[in-house]
C-alpha cells in the first residue's frame, strides 16, 4: 500500500502539486487522468521518489520512504518515449535490472523468457531495440519494468507515441498483463477513453490538484464537480446555465423542463447544467426531450461519426452524432436532450444532482 | 509533349566552366603531365610512364613520412577523443555556465592555423618562450630544434589544444540530445555511473563520435601549416609529415616528377577517406531513422 499524506511540490515559488492525500492499494490499476500540465508526471515522479516532495510524507507499506532515493525503492517506470538501452539486445535489456540485482543466471533466463512470452517478444530476443517496430520497442520497455517484480510500476503515457492501431492492440492487452502481477500500477493518460478501458481506479487531475479519486466508472458517472466532469469527458462536457424555480428548470434562452426525479429535492436557484456530447441528438427520441436552439459552427466528419460544434447563446457545445451529418455553417438547428442526461452543478461547481441515467446504471 | 530546345542555354554555364577550368582542371592536368613525363626545362617533356610512381612508392623517405603521419594521427586521436568526451561530460547542461563554457571552448577553433603555429613556436622557444625558457630554468633539457621527442610533444600538445574543443562540442551536442528519461530509467534500474556511460551515453553518442573521429583523422592526415611553422619538419626530418615532405620535394628540391606523382596519390587517398566519411555518415542517417 502506497500512501501520500499532504504531499505537495513547489518549484521556484510555483506550485506544481497542491497538498494531496492519496492511497493506492496493492494489485490495483490506478489511472491519473488529466490534460497536459495537470501535474500527472510530477505526481508520478513524487510517487517514484525521483523527486522529493516539498512537504508531506510518502508511506510505503507503513514505512516512511519520503527521503529514500529511487534506486532503493523498487519501482519501475515506462515512459512516453521508448526507453531501451540501445546497444543491448532485447534479451539483455529485459535482463538488465535482474543482472544489477545480482540474480542467478538460470533464474534470470527463466524470468526473461517468461516475461518476453507475456509481451509476445520471444521471437525478437536477439534483436537490438532499434530493429523493432515502435510497438515492440514499447513492449520491450514494459517487459523491463515488469520483470523486476517491482512493487510500484509507473506508466507515463506509455501509448501516446504509438500509432492508432498499435495503441489499440497494446491497450487491449495491458489489463491482462497487469492482472498477473501483484504490483501497484499507476498509469498517466490524457484520454478519458483510455481510463475507461483500463478500469481500476481513476484520479482526475486538474492544475495540480486531484479533483476526484475512486473506481473509474463511479468517477465517470458521478463526477463530484465541474472540473472532474470536464477532464473525464471527451469531447469535454457541455455546460449551460439553468435556473430552478419550483417544479421548473429554465434554460438560458427560455426553454423549460420539469424539475422532477433527482432534481425535485434541490433548493431553488442558479445551477450549471452539464451533459455529454453523445447525449445530444438532432432527432426527438422521446417526449421528455427538450429542444435547444443552436447555431452550427463546424461539422467535423470522422467517417462513422460527426462532431457538430454548436453555439447556444454564449455557450460553446459539441454534439457527437452517429453517421454523417454535413450541416452548413451558421444554419439554425434545434438539438434535443433528455433531462435524464443532465448533471446539475451548484454555483461553487460541486455536483448538486447526478444525471438520472447514471444513478440507474 | 515537345520540349522547347534552345542551345543558347549552354552560354549560361560558360562562366562556371571557365572558372573551374582555370582554377582546378588545368592545374590538375599540369600535375598529371608532370607525373608521367620528365623535363629538363624549356617545356621539353619526355614520357616516362609510371617511373615516378614507382620511385615514390618504393622511396624509403616517403615510407617514413607515411609512418610518421599515421603515428601522429593515431596519437592525437587517442588523446583528443577520450579527452573531448571527458570534458563534454563535465560541462554544465544548461544555464549561463553552459554558454560561457561553449564560447571559451570554441575560441581555439577560431584562431587561424599559422597563428596557432606561431603562438606555440614562440611559446616553446628556449631563449624567450614561456614554456621553453621556464623548462630550461628548472634544468630540463628541452629544445624542439634539437630533440625530436621534444618537437613531437610540442606538436601533439598543440594539436590537442587546438582541436579537442571540436570533439568536445560534438560530444556535447550528442549528450544534449539524450532524453532525460534515459537517465531516469538508469537511476530506477540502479545503474552505476559507469553503466550509464557505457550503455546510455556512449551508444547515443556513437554517431557524433564517428563524425569527430573521421574529421580529426582527415584533418590530421593533411596537416601542414602548424608543424611547418613550429618545427619546419625538423629536427632532421623527425616531424616531416606527408604534406611537408611533398612541399620539400616539389619546391625545395624541384623534383617535379616524383612530387606530381606523390600528390596525385595523396589526392586519391584523401578522396578515398572522404568517400568512407560520406558512406559512414549516410548509413548512420539511415540507421537513426526508426528512432
PDB file of C-alpha atoms in Angstrom, chain B residues 14-291:
ATOM      1  CA  UNK B  14      30.154  29.025 -69.622  1.00  0.00           C
ATOM      2  CA  UNK B  15      31.362  31.283 -66.758  1.00  0.00           C
ATOM      3  CA  UNK B  16      31.355  28.381 -64.319  1.00  0.00           C
ATOM      4  CA  UNK B  17      33.065  26.159 -66.857  1.00  0.00           C
ATOM      5  CA  UNK B  18      35.827  28.719 -67.417  1.00  0.00           C
ATOM      6  CA  UNK B  19      36.267  29.292 -63.691  1.00  0.00           C
ATOM      7  CA  UNK B  20      36.560  25.586 -62.924  1.00  0.00           C
ATOM      8  CA  UNK B  21      38.828  25.039 -65.924  1.00  0.00           C
ATOM      9  CA  UNK B  22      41.333  27.656 -64.848  1.00  0.00           C
ATOM     10  CA  UNK B  23      41.139  27.033 -61.096  1.00  0.00           C
ATOM     11  CA  UNK B  24      41.003  23.247 -60.986  1.00  0.00           C
ATOM     12  CA  UNK B  25      41.166  21.298 -64.221  1.00  0.00           C
ATOM     13  CA  UNK B  26      44.147  22.977 -65.892  1.00  0.00           C
ATOM     14  CA  UNK B  27      46.385  22.970 -62.782  1.00  0.00           C
ATOM     15  CA  UNK B  28      45.444  19.362 -62.096  1.00  0.00           C
ATOM     16  CA  UNK B  29      46.252  18.391 -65.690  1.00  0.00           C
ATOM     17  CA  UNK B  30      49.591  20.148 -65.396  1.00  0.00           C
ATOM     18  CA  UNK B  31      50.322  17.986 -62.363  1.00  0.00           C
ATOM     19  CA  UNK B  32      49.235  14.892 -64.259  1.00  0.00           C
ATOM     20  CA  UNK B  33      51.504  15.963 -67.102  1.00  0.00           C
ATOM     21  CA  UNK B  34      54.475  16.278 -64.742  1.00  0.00           C
ATOM     22  CA  UNK B  35      53.674  12.911 -63.145  1.00  0.00           C
ATOM     23  CA  UNK B  36      54.110  10.971 -66.380  1.00  0.00           C
ATOM     24  CA  UNK B  37      56.872  12.995 -68.023  1.00  0.00           C
ATOM     25  CA  UNK B  38      60.389  14.114 -67.337  1.00  0.00           C
ATOM     26  CA  UNK B  39      61.507  17.593 -68.206  1.00  0.00           C
ATOM     27  CA  UNK B  40      64.778  19.404 -68.350  1.00  0.00           C
ATOM     28  CA  UNK B  41      63.215  22.807 -68.608  1.00  0.00           C
ATOM     29  CA  UNK B  42      62.243  24.897 -71.642  1.00  0.00           C
ATOM     30  CA  UNK B  43      58.992  22.958 -71.889  1.00  0.00           C
ATOM     31  CA  UNK B  44      60.567  19.851 -73.362  1.00  0.00           C
ATOM     32  CA  UNK B  45      58.871  16.711 -71.951  1.00  0.00           C
ATOM     33  CA  UNK B  46      59.897  13.063 -72.198  1.00  0.00           C
ATOM     34  CA  UNK B  47      57.411  10.289 -71.495  1.00  0.00           C
ATOM     35  CA  UNK B  48      58.486   8.112 -68.527  1.00  0.00           C
ATOM     36  CA  UNK B  49      55.279   6.187 -67.813  1.00  0.00           C
ATOM     37  CA  UNK B  50      54.894   5.048 -64.221  1.00  0.00           C
ATOM     38  CA  UNK B  51      58.518   5.600 -63.290  1.00  0.00           C
ATOM     39  CA  UNK B  52      57.826   8.454 -60.860  1.00  0.00           C
ATOM     40  CA  UNK B  53      55.035   6.492 -59.198  1.00  0.00           C
ATOM     41  CA  UNK B  54      57.384   3.546 -58.673  1.00  0.00           C
ATOM     42  CA  UNK B  55      60.040   5.847 -57.310  1.00  0.00           C
ATOM     43  CA  UNK B  56      57.667   7.406 -54.783  1.00  0.00           C
ATOM     44  CA  UNK B  57      56.096   4.087 -53.765  1.00  0.00           C
ATOM     45  CA  UNK B  58      59.476   2.487 -53.143  1.00  0.00           C
ATOM     46  CA  UNK B  59      61.064   5.552 -51.572  1.00  0.00           C
ATOM     47  CA  UNK B  60      62.222   4.963 -48.021  1.00  0.00           C
ATOM     48  CA  UNK B  61      61.779   8.617 -47.262  1.00  0.00           C
ATOM     49  CA  UNK B  62      58.098   8.622 -48.276  1.00  0.00           C
ATOM     50  CA  UNK B  63      57.508   5.427 -46.270  1.00  0.00           C
ATOM     51  CA  UNK B  64      58.956   7.070 -43.213  1.00  0.00           C
ATOM     52  CA  UNK B  65      56.849  10.191 -43.725  1.00  0.00           C
ATOM     53  CA  UNK B  66      53.747   7.999 -44.086  1.00  0.00           C
ATOM     54  CA  UNK B  67      54.588   6.111 -40.872  1.00  0.00           C
ATOM     55  CA  UNK B  68      55.134   9.402 -39.026  1.00  0.00           C
ATOM     56  CA  UNK B  69      51.847  10.666 -40.418  1.00  0.00           C
ATOM     57  CA  UNK B  70      49.923   7.593 -39.247  1.00  0.00           C
ATOM     58  CA  UNK B  71      51.628   7.667 -35.848  1.00  0.00           C
ATOM     59  CA  UNK B  72      50.759  11.346 -35.428  1.00  0.00           C
ATOM     60  CA  UNK B  73      47.102  10.770 -36.367  1.00  0.00           C
ATOM     61  CA  UNK B  74      46.871   7.747 -34.061  1.00  0.00           C
ATOM     62  CA  UNK B  75      48.346   9.626 -31.093  1.00  0.00           C
ATOM     63  CA  UNK B  76      46.170  12.714 -31.425  1.00  0.00           C
ATOM     64  CA  UNK B  77      43.025  10.593 -31.921  1.00  0.00           C
ATOM     65  CA  UNK B  78      43.919   8.505 -28.860  1.00  0.00           C
ATOM     66  CA  UNK B  79      44.223  11.688 -26.807  1.00  0.00           C
ATOM     67  CA  UNK B  80      41.608  14.014 -28.283  1.00  0.00           C
ATOM     68  CA  UNK B  81      38.638  11.634 -28.474  1.00  0.00           C
ATOM     69  CA  UNK B  82      38.654  10.400 -24.842  1.00  0.00           C
ATOM     70  CA  UNK B  83      39.668  13.844 -23.566  1.00  0.00           C
ATOM     71  CA  UNK B  84      36.950  15.525 -25.612  1.00  0.00           C
ATOM     72  CA  UNK B  85      34.315  13.134 -24.254  1.00  0.00           C
ATOM     73  CA  UNK B  86      35.574  13.593 -20.708  1.00  0.00           C
ATOM     74  CA  UNK B  87      35.383  17.374 -20.972  1.00  0.00           C
ATOM     75  CA  UNK B  88      31.920  17.174 -22.559  1.00  0.00           C
ATOM     76  CA  UNK B  89      30.695  15.032 -19.649  1.00  0.00           C
ATOM     77  CA  UNK B  90      31.807  17.615 -17.103  1.00  0.00           C
ATOM     78  CA  UNK B  91      30.251  20.611 -18.852  1.00  0.00           C
ATOM     79  CA  UNK B  92      27.126  22.140 -17.298  1.00  0.00           C
ATOM     80  CA  UNK B  93      23.984  21.099 -19.161  1.00  0.00           C
ATOM     81  CA  UNK B  94      22.184  24.428 -19.185  1.00  0.00           C
ATOM     82  CA  UNK B  95      22.238  27.945 -17.858  1.00  0.00           C
ATOM     83  CA  UNK B  96      24.710  30.769 -18.294  1.00  0.00           C
ATOM     84  CA  UNK B  97      27.605  28.474 -17.327  1.00  0.00           C
ATOM     85  CA  UNK B  98      26.936  26.281 -20.352  1.00  0.00           C
ATOM     86  CA  UNK B  99      27.061  29.245 -22.746  1.00  0.00           C
ATOM     87  CA  UNK B 100      30.269  30.603 -21.199  1.00  0.00           C
ATOM     88  CA  UNK B 101      31.961  27.201 -21.428  1.00  0.00           C
ATOM     89  CA  UNK B 102      30.917  26.746 -25.061  1.00  0.00           C
ATOM     90  CA  UNK B 103      32.293  30.140 -26.066  1.00  0.00           C
ATOM     91  CA  UNK B 104      35.603  29.501 -24.295  1.00  0.00           C
ATOM     92  CA  UNK B 105      35.820  26.067 -25.900  1.00  0.00           C
ATOM     93  CA  UNK B 106      35.142  27.468 -29.351  1.00  0.00           C
ATOM     94  CA  UNK B 107      37.956  30.065 -29.104  1.00  0.00           C
ATOM     95  CA  UNK B 108      40.883  27.860 -30.220  1.00  0.00           C
ATOM     96  CA  UNK B 109      38.853  26.741 -33.223  1.00  0.00           C
ATOM     97  CA  UNK B 110      38.596  30.338 -34.438  1.00  0.00           C
ATOM     98  CA  UNK B 111      42.344  31.017 -34.500  1.00  0.00           C
ATOM     99  CA  UNK B 112      43.999  30.671 -37.934  1.00  0.00           C
ATOM    100  CA  UNK B 113      46.333  27.708 -38.217  1.00  0.00           C
ATOM    101  CA  UNK B 114      49.504  29.652 -38.872  1.00  0.00           C
ATOM    102  CA  UNK B 115      48.762  31.865 -35.856  1.00  0.00           C
ATOM    103  CA  UNK B 116      48.367  28.765 -33.680  1.00  0.00           C
ATOM    104  CA  UNK B 117      51.679  27.542 -35.042  1.00  0.00           C
ATOM    105  CA  UNK B 118      53.383  30.868 -34.325  1.00  0.00           C
ATOM    106  CA  UNK B 119      51.975  31.022 -30.792  1.00  0.00           C
ATOM    107  CA  UNK B 120      53.385  27.594 -29.985  1.00  0.00           C
ATOM    108  CA  UNK B 121      56.638  28.184 -31.794  1.00  0.00           C
ATOM    109  CA  UNK B 122      57.295  31.267 -29.662  1.00  0.00           C
ATOM    110  CA  UNK B 123      55.903  29.521 -26.569  1.00  0.00           C
ATOM    111  CA  UNK B 124      58.399  26.656 -26.958  1.00  0.00           C
ATOM    112  CA  UNK B 125      61.498  28.761 -27.721  1.00  0.00           C
ATOM    113  CA  UNK B 126      64.318  28.192 -25.272  1.00  0.00           C
ATOM    114  CA  UNK B 127      65.511  31.822 -25.227  1.00  0.00           C
ATOM    115  CA  UNK B 128      62.286  33.826 -24.936  1.00  0.00           C
ATOM    116  CA  UNK B 129      59.403  31.283 -24.896  1.00  0.00           C
ATOM    117  CA  UNK B 130      57.360  30.994 -21.717  1.00  0.00           C
ATOM    118  CA  UNK B 131      57.433  27.193 -21.789  1.00  0.00           C
ATOM    119  CA  UNK B 132      60.911  26.669 -23.271  1.00  0.00           C
ATOM    120  CA  UNK B 133      62.672  29.216 -21.083  1.00  0.00           C
ATOM    121  CA  UNK B 134      60.862  28.017 -17.966  1.00  0.00           C
ATOM    122  CA  UNK B 135      61.831  24.405 -18.605  1.00  0.00           C
ATOM    123  CA  UNK B 136      65.491  25.349 -19.169  1.00  0.00           C
ATOM    124  CA  UNK B 137      65.415  27.449 -15.986  1.00  0.00           C
ATOM    125  CA  UNK B 138      64.359  24.456 -13.879  1.00  0.00           C
ATOM    126  CA  UNK B 139      67.016  22.362 -15.541  1.00  0.00           C
ATOM    127  CA  UNK B 140      65.028  20.309 -18.032  1.00  0.00           C
ATOM    128  CA  UNK B 141      66.877  19.718 -21.267  1.00  0.00           C
ATOM    129  CA  UNK B 142      64.232  20.960 -23.678  1.00  0.00           C
ATOM    130  CA  UNK B 143      64.859  22.090 -27.240  1.00  0.00           C
ATOM    131  CA  UNK B 144      62.473  21.478 -30.115  1.00  0.00           C
ATOM    132  CA  UNK B 145      65.196  22.407 -32.570  1.00  0.00           C
ATOM    133  CA  UNK B 146      67.439  19.552 -31.456  1.00  0.00           C
ATOM    134  CA  UNK B 147      65.406  16.886 -29.678  1.00  0.00           C
ATOM    135  CA  UNK B 148      62.861  15.093 -31.849  1.00  0.00           C
ATOM    136  CA  UNK B 149      60.862  13.845 -28.820  1.00  0.00           C
ATOM    137  CA  UNK B 150      60.500  17.443 -27.632  1.00  0.00           C
ATOM    138  CA  UNK B 151      59.345  18.506 -31.086  1.00  0.00           C
ATOM    139  CA  UNK B 152      56.747  15.720 -31.203  1.00  0.00           C
ATOM    140  CA  UNK B 153      55.498  16.571 -27.715  1.00  0.00           C
ATOM    141  CA  UNK B 154      55.001  20.220 -28.654  1.00  0.00           C
ATOM    142  CA  UNK B 155      53.218  19.338 -31.907  1.00  0.00           C
ATOM    143  CA  UNK B 156      50.893  16.879 -30.179  1.00  0.00           C
ATOM    144  CA  UNK B 157      50.113  19.200 -27.262  1.00  0.00           C
ATOM    145  CA  UNK B 158      49.471  21.976 -29.765  1.00  0.00           C
ATOM    146  CA  UNK B 159      47.082  19.850 -31.797  1.00  0.00           C
ATOM    147  CA  UNK B 160      45.295  18.690 -28.655  1.00  0.00           C
ATOM    148  CA  UNK B 161      44.986  22.315 -27.516  1.00  0.00           C
ATOM    149  CA  UNK B 162      43.690  23.369 -30.917  1.00  0.00           C
ATOM    150  CA  UNK B 163      41.260  20.583 -31.737  1.00  0.00           C
ATOM    151  CA  UNK B 164      39.994  18.843 -28.597  1.00  0.00           C
ATOM    152  CA  UNK B 165      37.314  21.536 -28.429  1.00  0.00           C
ATOM    153  CA  UNK B 166      35.856  20.276 -31.673  1.00  0.00           C
ATOM    154  CA  UNK B 167      35.461  16.764 -30.264  1.00  0.00           C
ATOM    155  CA  UNK B 168      34.049  18.227 -27.046  1.00  0.00           C
ATOM    156  CA  UNK B 169      31.478  20.337 -28.864  1.00  0.00           C
ATOM    157  CA  UNK B 170      30.356  17.381 -30.982  1.00  0.00           C
ATOM    158  CA  UNK B 171      30.186  15.041 -27.981  1.00  0.00           C
ATOM    159  CA  UNK B 172      28.350  17.724 -26.002  1.00  0.00           C
ATOM    160  CA  UNK B 173      25.758  18.060 -28.765  1.00  0.00           C
ATOM    161  CA  UNK B 174      25.334  14.283 -28.698  1.00  0.00           C
ATOM    162  CA  UNK B 175      24.884  14.256 -24.931  1.00  0.00           C
ATOM    163  CA  UNK B 176      22.330  17.081 -25.030  1.00  0.00           C
ATOM    164  CA  UNK B 177      20.221  15.061 -27.447  1.00  0.00           C
ATOM    165  CA  UNK B 178      19.719  12.215 -24.938  1.00  0.00           C
ATOM    166  CA  UNK B 179      16.236  12.486 -23.396  1.00  0.00           C
ATOM    167  CA  UNK B 180      16.174  12.895 -19.631  1.00  0.00           C
ATOM    168  CA  UNK B 181      14.030   9.745 -19.425  1.00  0.00           C
ATOM    169  CA  UNK B 182      17.080   7.590 -20.258  1.00  0.00           C
ATOM    170  CA  UNK B 183      18.913   8.845 -17.192  1.00  0.00           C
ATOM    171  CA  UNK B 184      15.798   8.305 -15.075  1.00  0.00           C
ATOM    172  CA  UNK B 185      15.492   4.771 -16.395  1.00  0.00           C
ATOM    173  CA  UNK B 186      19.141   4.239 -15.468  1.00  0.00           C
ATOM    174  CA  UNK B 187      18.543   5.548 -11.964  1.00  0.00           C
ATOM    175  CA  UNK B 188      15.442   3.411 -11.493  1.00  0.00           C
ATOM    176  CA  UNK B 189      17.389   0.371 -12.703  1.00  0.00           C
ATOM    177  CA  UNK B 190      20.119   1.207 -10.161  1.00  0.00           C
ATOM    178  CA  UNK B 191      22.728   1.546 -12.891  1.00  0.00           C
ATOM    179  CA  UNK B 192      26.195   2.726 -11.827  1.00  0.00           C
ATOM    180  CA  UNK B 193      27.740   5.899 -13.295  1.00  0.00           C
ATOM    181  CA  UNK B 194      29.960   3.737 -15.488  1.00  0.00           C
ATOM    182  CA  UNK B 195      26.981   1.681 -16.710  1.00  0.00           C
ATOM    183  CA  UNK B 196      25.094   4.879 -17.572  1.00  0.00           C
ATOM    184  CA  UNK B 197      28.094   5.997 -19.642  1.00  0.00           C
ATOM    185  CA  UNK B 198      28.688   2.615 -21.241  1.00  0.00           C
ATOM    186  CA  UNK B 199      25.096   1.670 -22.075  1.00  0.00           C
ATOM    187  CA  UNK B 200      23.306   5.009 -22.472  1.00  0.00           C
ATOM    188  CA  UNK B 201      25.688   7.860 -23.228  1.00  0.00           C
ATOM    189  CA  UNK B 202      28.271   6.109 -25.390  1.00  0.00           C
ATOM    190  CA  UNK B 203      25.774   4.309 -27.688  1.00  0.00           C
ATOM    191  CA  UNK B 204      23.764   7.521 -28.034  1.00  0.00           C
ATOM    192  CA  UNK B 205      26.932   9.482 -28.916  1.00  0.00           C
ATOM    193  CA  UNK B 206      28.060   6.892 -31.462  1.00  0.00           C
ATOM    194  CA  UNK B 207      27.023   8.965 -34.455  1.00  0.00           C
ATOM    195  CA  UNK B 208      28.678  12.227 -33.486  1.00  0.00           C
ATOM    196  CA  UNK B 209      31.787  10.415 -32.261  1.00  0.00           C
ATOM    197  CA  UNK B 210      32.216   8.724 -35.631  1.00  0.00           C
ATOM    198  CA  UNK B 211      31.989  12.109 -37.279  1.00  0.00           C
ATOM    199  CA  UNK B 212      34.509  13.515 -34.789  1.00  0.00           C
ATOM    200  CA  UNK B 213      36.950  10.657 -35.424  1.00  0.00           C
ATOM    201  CA  UNK B 214      36.703  10.952 -39.201  1.00  0.00           C
ATOM    202  CA  UNK B 215      37.031  14.733 -39.127  1.00  0.00           C
ATOM    203  CA  UNK B 216      40.053  14.642 -36.856  1.00  0.00           C
ATOM    204  CA  UNK B 217      41.656  11.820 -38.813  1.00  0.00           C
ATOM    205  CA  UNK B 218      41.236  13.580 -42.117  1.00  0.00           C
ATOM    206  CA  UNK B 219      42.421  16.908 -40.727  1.00  0.00           C
ATOM    207  CA  UNK B 220      45.479  15.462 -39.035  1.00  0.00           C
ATOM    208  CA  UNK B 221      46.287  13.384 -42.110  1.00  0.00           C
ATOM    209  CA  UNK B 222      46.702  16.502 -44.233  1.00  0.00           C
ATOM    210  CA  UNK B 223      48.252  18.674 -41.509  1.00  0.00           C
ATOM    211  CA  UNK B 224      50.810  21.120 -42.893  1.00  0.00           C
ATOM    212  CA  UNK B 225      50.731  24.673 -41.564  1.00  0.00           C
ATOM    213  CA  UNK B 226      51.284  24.100 -37.872  1.00  0.00           C
ATOM    214  CA  UNK B 227      54.313  21.740 -37.982  1.00  0.00           C
ATOM    215  CA  UNK B 228      55.724  23.845 -40.820  1.00  0.00           C
ATOM    216  CA  UNK B 229      55.609  26.963 -38.629  1.00  0.00           C
ATOM    217  CA  UNK B 230      56.712  25.294 -35.386  1.00  0.00           C
ATOM    218  CA  UNK B 231      59.434  22.860 -36.481  1.00  0.00           C
ATOM    219  CA  UNK B 232      59.689  23.188 -40.242  1.00  0.00           C
ATOM    220  CA  UNK B 233      59.704  19.389 -40.334  1.00  0.00           C
ATOM    221  CA  UNK B 234      62.764  19.086 -38.123  1.00  0.00           C
ATOM    222  CA  UNK B 235      64.898  18.412 -36.254  1.00  0.00           C
ATOM    223  CA  UNK B 236      66.301  16.483 -39.194  1.00  0.00           C
ATOM    224  CA  UNK B 237      63.180  15.007 -40.681  1.00  0.00           C
ATOM    225  CA  UNK B 238      61.664  13.970 -37.333  1.00  0.00           C
ATOM    226  CA  UNK B 239      58.417  15.861 -37.896  1.00  0.00           C
ATOM    227  CA  UNK B 240      58.322  15.731 -41.682  1.00  0.00           C
ATOM    228  CA  UNK B 241      54.778  14.571 -42.373  1.00  0.00           C
ATOM    229  CA  UNK B 242      53.459  13.712 -45.822  1.00  0.00           C
ATOM    230  CA  UNK B 243      52.439  17.214 -46.857  1.00  0.00           C
ATOM    231  CA  UNK B 244      55.687  18.747 -45.609  1.00  0.00           C
ATOM    232  CA  UNK B 245      57.657  16.079 -47.437  1.00  0.00           C
ATOM    233  CA  UNK B 246      55.663  16.800 -50.576  1.00  0.00           C
ATOM    234  CA  UNK B 247      56.402  20.515 -50.433  1.00  0.00           C
ATOM    235  CA  UNK B 248      60.106  19.831 -49.763  1.00  0.00           C
ATOM    236  CA  UNK B 249      60.219  17.519 -52.743  1.00  0.00           C
ATOM    237  CA  UNK B 250      58.392  19.865 -55.093  1.00  0.00           C
ATOM    238  CA  UNK B 251      59.684  23.285 -54.102  1.00  0.00           C
ATOM    239  CA  UNK B 252      62.813  22.516 -52.093  1.00  0.00           C
ATOM    240  CA  UNK B 253      64.425  20.007 -54.442  1.00  0.00           C
ATOM    241  CA  UNK B 254      62.398  20.847 -57.545  1.00  0.00           C
ATOM    242  CA  UNK B 255      61.783  17.143 -58.191  1.00  0.00           C
ATOM    243  CA  UNK B 256      58.609  17.967 -60.035  1.00  0.00           C
ATOM    244  CA  UNK B 257      58.012  14.496 -61.486  1.00  0.00           C
ATOM    245  CA  UNK B 258      58.020  12.475 -58.259  1.00  0.00           C
ATOM    246  CA  UNK B 259      56.257  15.309 -56.435  1.00  0.00           C
ATOM    247  CA  UNK B 260      53.480  15.296 -59.017  1.00  0.00           C
ATOM    248  CA  UNK B 261      53.102  11.522 -58.766  1.00  0.00           C
ATOM    249  CA  UNK B 262      53.146  11.843 -54.990  1.00  0.00           C
ATOM    250  CA  UNK B 263      50.447  14.499 -54.936  1.00  0.00           C
ATOM    251  CA  UNK B 264      48.186  12.526 -57.248  1.00  0.00           C
ATOM    252  CA  UNK B 265      48.375   9.512 -54.954  1.00  0.00           C
ATOM    253  CA  UNK B 266      47.916  11.744 -51.917  1.00  0.00           C
ATOM    254  CA  UNK B 267      44.851  13.216 -53.604  1.00  0.00           C
ATOM    255  CA  UNK B 268      43.338   9.787 -54.196  1.00  0.00           C
ATOM    256  CA  UNK B 269      43.987   8.683 -50.622  1.00  0.00           C
ATOM    257  CA  UNK B 270      42.151  11.758 -49.348  1.00  0.00           C
ATOM    258  CA  UNK B 271      39.370  11.184 -51.861  1.00  0.00           C
ATOM    259  CA  UNK B 272      39.091   7.628 -50.519  1.00  0.00           C
ATOM    260  CA  UNK B 273      38.848   8.883 -46.946  1.00  0.00           C
ATOM    261  CA  UNK B 274      36.182  11.387 -47.998  1.00  0.00           C
ATOM    262  CA  UNK B 275      34.229   8.591 -49.607  1.00  0.00           C
ATOM    263  CA  UNK B 276      34.438   6.472 -46.436  1.00  0.00           C
ATOM    264  CA  UNK B 277      33.372   9.523 -44.460  1.00  0.00           C
ATOM    265  CA  UNK B 278      30.372  10.118 -46.686  1.00  0.00           C
ATOM    266  CA  UNK B 279      29.306   6.471 -46.728  1.00  0.00           C
ATOM    267  CA  UNK B 280      29.522   6.097 -42.975  1.00  0.00           C
ATOM    268  CA  UNK B 281      27.538   9.273 -42.423  1.00  0.00           C
ATOM    269  CA  UNK B 282      24.749   8.407 -44.839  1.00  0.00           C
ATOM    270  CA  UNK B 283      24.495   4.911 -43.345  1.00  0.00           C
ATOM    271  CA  UNK B 284      24.252   6.413 -39.885  1.00  0.00           C
ATOM    272  CA  UNK B 285      21.362   8.586 -41.001  1.00  0.00           C
ATOM    273  CA  UNK B 286      19.541   5.574 -42.284  1.00  0.00           C
ATOM    274  CA  UNK B 287      20.115   3.669 -39.039  1.00  0.00           C
ATOM    275  CA  UNK B 288      18.829   6.508 -36.915  1.00  0.00           C
ATOM    276  CA  UNK B 289      15.603   6.831 -38.837  1.00  0.00           C
ATOM    277  CA  UNK B 290      13.408   4.439 -36.827  1.00  0.00           C
ATOM    278  CA  UNK B 291      14.072   6.379 -33.642  1.00  0.00           C
TER     279      UNK B 291
END
